[in-house]
mmCIF file of C-alpha atoms and ligand atoms in Angstrom:
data_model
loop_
_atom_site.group_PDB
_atom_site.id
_atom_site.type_symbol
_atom_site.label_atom_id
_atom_site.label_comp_id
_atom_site.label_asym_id
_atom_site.label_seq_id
_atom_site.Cartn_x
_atom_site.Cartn_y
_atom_site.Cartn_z
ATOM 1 C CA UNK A 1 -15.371 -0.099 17.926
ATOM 2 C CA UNK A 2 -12.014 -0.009 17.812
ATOM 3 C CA UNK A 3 -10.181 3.585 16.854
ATOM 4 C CA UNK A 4 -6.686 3.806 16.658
ATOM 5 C CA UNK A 5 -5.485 6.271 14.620
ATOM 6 C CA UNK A 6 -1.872 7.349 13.131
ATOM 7 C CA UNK A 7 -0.614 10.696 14.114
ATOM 8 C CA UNK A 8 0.132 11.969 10.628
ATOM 9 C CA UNK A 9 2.089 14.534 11.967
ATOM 10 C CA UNK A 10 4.093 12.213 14.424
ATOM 11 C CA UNK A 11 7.973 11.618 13.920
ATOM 12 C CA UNK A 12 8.932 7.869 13.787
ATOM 13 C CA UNK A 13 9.563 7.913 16.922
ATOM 14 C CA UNK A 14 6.063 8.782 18.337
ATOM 15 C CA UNK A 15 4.308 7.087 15.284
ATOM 16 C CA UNK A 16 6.029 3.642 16.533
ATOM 17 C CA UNK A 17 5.467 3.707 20.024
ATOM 18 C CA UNK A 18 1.574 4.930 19.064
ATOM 19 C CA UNK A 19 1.625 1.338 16.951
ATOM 20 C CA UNK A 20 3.092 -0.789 19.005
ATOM 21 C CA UNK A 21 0.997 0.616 21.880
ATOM 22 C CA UNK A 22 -1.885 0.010 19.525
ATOM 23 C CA UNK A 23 -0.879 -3.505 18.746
ATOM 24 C CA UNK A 24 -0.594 -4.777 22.208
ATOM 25 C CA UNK A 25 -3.832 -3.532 23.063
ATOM 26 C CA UNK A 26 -5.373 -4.946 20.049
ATOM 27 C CA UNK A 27 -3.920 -8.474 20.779
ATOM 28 C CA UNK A 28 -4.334 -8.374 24.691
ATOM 29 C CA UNK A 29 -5.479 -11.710 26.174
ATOM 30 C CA UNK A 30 -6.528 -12.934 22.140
ATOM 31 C CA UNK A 31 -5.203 -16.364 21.884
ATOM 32 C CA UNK A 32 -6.037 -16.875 17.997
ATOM 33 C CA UNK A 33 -3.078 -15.957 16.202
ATOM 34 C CA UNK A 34 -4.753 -15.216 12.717
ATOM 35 C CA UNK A 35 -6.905 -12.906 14.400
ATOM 36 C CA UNK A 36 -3.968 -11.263 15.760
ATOM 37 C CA UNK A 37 -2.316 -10.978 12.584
ATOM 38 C CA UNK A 38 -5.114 -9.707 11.301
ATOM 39 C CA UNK A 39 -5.698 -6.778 12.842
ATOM 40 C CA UNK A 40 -2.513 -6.081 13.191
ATOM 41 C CA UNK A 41 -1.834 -6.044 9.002
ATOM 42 C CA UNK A 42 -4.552 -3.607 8.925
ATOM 43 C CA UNK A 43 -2.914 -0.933 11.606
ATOM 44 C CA UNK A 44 0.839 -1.465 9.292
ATOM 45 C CA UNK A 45 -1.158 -0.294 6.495
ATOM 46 C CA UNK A 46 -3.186 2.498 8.363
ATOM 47 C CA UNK A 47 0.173 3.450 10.363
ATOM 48 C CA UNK A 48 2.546 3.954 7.683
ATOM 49 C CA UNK A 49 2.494 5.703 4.785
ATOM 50 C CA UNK A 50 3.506 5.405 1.526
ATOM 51 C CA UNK A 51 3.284 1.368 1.760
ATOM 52 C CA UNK A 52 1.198 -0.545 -0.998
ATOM 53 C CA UNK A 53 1.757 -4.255 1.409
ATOM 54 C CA UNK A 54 1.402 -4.840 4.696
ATOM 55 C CA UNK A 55 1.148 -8.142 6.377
ATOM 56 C CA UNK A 56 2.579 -11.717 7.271
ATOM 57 C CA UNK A 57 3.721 -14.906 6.279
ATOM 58 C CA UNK A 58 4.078 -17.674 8.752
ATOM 59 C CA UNK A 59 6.460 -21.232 8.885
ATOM 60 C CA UNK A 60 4.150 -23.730 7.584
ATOM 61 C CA UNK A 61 5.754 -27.113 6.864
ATOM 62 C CA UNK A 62 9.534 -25.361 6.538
ATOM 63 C CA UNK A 63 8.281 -22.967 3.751
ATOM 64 C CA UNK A 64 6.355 -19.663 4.034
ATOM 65 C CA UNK A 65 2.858 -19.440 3.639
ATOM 66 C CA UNK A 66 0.867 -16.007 3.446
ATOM 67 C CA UNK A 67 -0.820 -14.991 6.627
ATOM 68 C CA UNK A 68 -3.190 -12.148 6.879
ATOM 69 C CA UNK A 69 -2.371 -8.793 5.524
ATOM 70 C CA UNK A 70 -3.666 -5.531 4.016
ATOM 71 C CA UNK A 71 -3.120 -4.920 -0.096
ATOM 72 C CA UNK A 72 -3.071 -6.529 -3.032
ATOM 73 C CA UNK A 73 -3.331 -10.411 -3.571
ATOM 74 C CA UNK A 74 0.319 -11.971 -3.342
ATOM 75 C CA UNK A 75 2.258 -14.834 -3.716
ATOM 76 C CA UNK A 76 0.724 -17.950 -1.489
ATOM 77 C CA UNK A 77 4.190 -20.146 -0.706
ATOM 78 C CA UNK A 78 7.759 -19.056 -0.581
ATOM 79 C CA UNK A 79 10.845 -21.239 -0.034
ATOM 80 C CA UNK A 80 12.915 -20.901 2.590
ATOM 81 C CA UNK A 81 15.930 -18.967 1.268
ATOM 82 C CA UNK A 82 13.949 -17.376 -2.089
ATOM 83 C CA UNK A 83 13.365 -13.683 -2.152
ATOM 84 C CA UNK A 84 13.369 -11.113 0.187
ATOM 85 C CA UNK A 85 11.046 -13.164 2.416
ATOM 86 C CA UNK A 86 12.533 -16.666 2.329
ATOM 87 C CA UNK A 87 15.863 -14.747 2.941
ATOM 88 C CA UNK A 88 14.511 -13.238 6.138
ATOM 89 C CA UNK A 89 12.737 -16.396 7.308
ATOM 90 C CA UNK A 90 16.141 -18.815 6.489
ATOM 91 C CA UNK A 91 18.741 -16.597 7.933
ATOM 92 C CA UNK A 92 17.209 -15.181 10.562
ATOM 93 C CA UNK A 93 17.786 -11.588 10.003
ATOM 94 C CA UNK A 94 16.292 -8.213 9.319
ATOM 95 C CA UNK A 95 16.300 -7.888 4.769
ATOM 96 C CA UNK A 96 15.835 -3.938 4.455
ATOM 97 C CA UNK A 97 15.636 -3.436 0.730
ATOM 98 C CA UNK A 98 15.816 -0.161 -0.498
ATOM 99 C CA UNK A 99 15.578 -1.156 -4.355
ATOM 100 C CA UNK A 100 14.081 -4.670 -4.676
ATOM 101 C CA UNK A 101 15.047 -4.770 -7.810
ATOM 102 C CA UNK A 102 18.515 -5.480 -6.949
ATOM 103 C CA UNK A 103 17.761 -7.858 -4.798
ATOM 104 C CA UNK A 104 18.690 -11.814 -6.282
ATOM 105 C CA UNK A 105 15.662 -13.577 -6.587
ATOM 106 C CA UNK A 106 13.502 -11.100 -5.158
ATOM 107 C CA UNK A 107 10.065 -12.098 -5.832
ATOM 108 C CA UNK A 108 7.367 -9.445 -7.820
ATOM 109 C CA UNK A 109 3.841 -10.145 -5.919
ATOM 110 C CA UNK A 110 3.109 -6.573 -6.919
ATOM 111 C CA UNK A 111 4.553 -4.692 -9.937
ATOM 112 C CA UNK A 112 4.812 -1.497 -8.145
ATOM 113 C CA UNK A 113 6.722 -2.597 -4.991
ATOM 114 C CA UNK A 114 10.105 -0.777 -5.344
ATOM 115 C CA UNK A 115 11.653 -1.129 -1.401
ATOM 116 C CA UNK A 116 10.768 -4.013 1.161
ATOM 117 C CA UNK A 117 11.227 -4.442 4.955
ATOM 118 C CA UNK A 118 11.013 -7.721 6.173
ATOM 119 C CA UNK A 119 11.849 -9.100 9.841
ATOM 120 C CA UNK A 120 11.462 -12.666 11.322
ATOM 121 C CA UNK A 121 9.196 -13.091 14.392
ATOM 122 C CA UNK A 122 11.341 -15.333 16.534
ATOM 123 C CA UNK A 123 9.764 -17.881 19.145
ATOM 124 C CA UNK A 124 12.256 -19.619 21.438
ATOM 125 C CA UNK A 125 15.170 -18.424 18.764
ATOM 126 C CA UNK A 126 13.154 -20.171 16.227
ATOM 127 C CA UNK A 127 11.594 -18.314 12.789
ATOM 128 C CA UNK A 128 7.715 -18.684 12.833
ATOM 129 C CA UNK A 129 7.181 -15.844 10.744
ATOM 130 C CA UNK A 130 7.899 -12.869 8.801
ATOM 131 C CA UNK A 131 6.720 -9.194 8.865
ATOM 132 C CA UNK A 132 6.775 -8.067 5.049
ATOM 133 C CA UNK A 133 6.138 -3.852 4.659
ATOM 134 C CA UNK A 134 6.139 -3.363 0.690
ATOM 135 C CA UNK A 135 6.335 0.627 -0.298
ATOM 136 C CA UNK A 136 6.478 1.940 -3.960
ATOM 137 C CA UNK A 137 8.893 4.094 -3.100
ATOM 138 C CA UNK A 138 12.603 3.684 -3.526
ATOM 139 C CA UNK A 139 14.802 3.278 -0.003
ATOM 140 C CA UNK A 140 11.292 4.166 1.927
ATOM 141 C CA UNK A 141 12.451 2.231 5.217
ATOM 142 C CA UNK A 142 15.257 3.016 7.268
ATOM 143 C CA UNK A 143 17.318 1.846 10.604
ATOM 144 C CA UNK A 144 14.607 3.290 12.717
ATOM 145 C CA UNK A 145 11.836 1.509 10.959
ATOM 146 C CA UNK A 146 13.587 -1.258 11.306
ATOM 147 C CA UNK A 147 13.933 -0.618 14.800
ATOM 148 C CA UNK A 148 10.086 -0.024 15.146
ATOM 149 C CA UNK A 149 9.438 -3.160 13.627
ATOM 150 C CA UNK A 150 11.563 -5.520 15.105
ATOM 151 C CA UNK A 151 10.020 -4.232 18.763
ATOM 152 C CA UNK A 152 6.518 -4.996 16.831
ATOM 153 C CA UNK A 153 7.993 -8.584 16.139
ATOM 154 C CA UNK A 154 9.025 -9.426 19.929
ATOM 155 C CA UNK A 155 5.939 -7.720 20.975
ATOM 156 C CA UNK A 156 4.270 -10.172 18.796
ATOM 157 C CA UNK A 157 6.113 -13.468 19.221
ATOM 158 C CA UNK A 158 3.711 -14.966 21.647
ATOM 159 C CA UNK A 159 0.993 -13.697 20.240
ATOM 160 C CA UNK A 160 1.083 -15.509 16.653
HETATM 161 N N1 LIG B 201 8.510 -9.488 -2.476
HETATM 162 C C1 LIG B 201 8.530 -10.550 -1.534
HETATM 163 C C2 LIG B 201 7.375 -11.487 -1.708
HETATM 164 C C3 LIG B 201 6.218 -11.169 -0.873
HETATM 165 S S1 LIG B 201 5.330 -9.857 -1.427
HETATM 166 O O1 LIG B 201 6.152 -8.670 -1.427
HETATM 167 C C4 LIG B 201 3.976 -9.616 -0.544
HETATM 168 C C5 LIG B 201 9.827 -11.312 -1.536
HETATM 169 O O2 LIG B 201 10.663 -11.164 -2.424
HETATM 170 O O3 LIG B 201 10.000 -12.094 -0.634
#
């Protein structure tokens, strides 16, 4: 049985190094990606609060197609370059969204998704993935979340 559980008391700081310490062990010497991405999904969504999606797409055929995650039922394919995602996957770079409804083109999977984190998960400089937080909170993430999840993204890049 696996038990790792989020300091609810923790800073950022602490809470991120307690999930990425998590992560690695979860994915140690597991060669299946989904599985990976899997469990991983589920700690995002037991390690940080006030998020209603938690999860993955990966580079299937140069668009995005959803990979494992914890929440509601979402969007299956994404264009490279459309919404927050596509954005993230064609560019390259970190979206942090504090009101998605700003955003051009952002894309509704869930009504209630107000601010979005997503970052790419880079092999050999190229995108194979995405890391999509959702939270229904306005301007929920910040520089050190995307800090924390960026590490999560090279700890991750072999591992996917
Ligand atoms: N809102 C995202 C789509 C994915 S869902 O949030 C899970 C976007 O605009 O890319």
């Amino acid at each position: 049985m696996f038990d790792f559980k989020p300091d609810t008391q923790a800073g950022k700081a602490d809470l991120y190094r307690d999930l990425h310490s998590a992560a690695d062990a979860l994915t140690s010497g597991e060669p299946d990606g989904v599985a990976n991405m899997a469990n991983v999904a589920a700690l995002l969504g037991d390690f940080l609060p006030d998020c209603n999606w938690t999860g993955f797409y990966r580079m299937v055929g140069g668009e995005l197609v959803l990979g494992p995650f914890a929440g509601r039922p979402a969007c299956i394919r994404i264009p490279l370059g459309v919404g927050v995602c596509g954005v993230a996957a064609k560019t390259g770079e970190t979206q942090l969204v504090e009101d998605v409804h700003a955003f051009p083109g952002h894309i509704a999977c869930d009504a209630r998704s107000r601010s979005e984190l997503v970052v790419p998960i880079k092999r050999d400089s190229a995108v194979v993935g995405v890391i999509d937080l959702d939270s229904p909170d306005l301007a929920r993430f910040d520089a050190e979340d995307q800090a924390g999840i960026e590490a999560l993204a090279v700890l991750l890049a072999d591992k996917v």
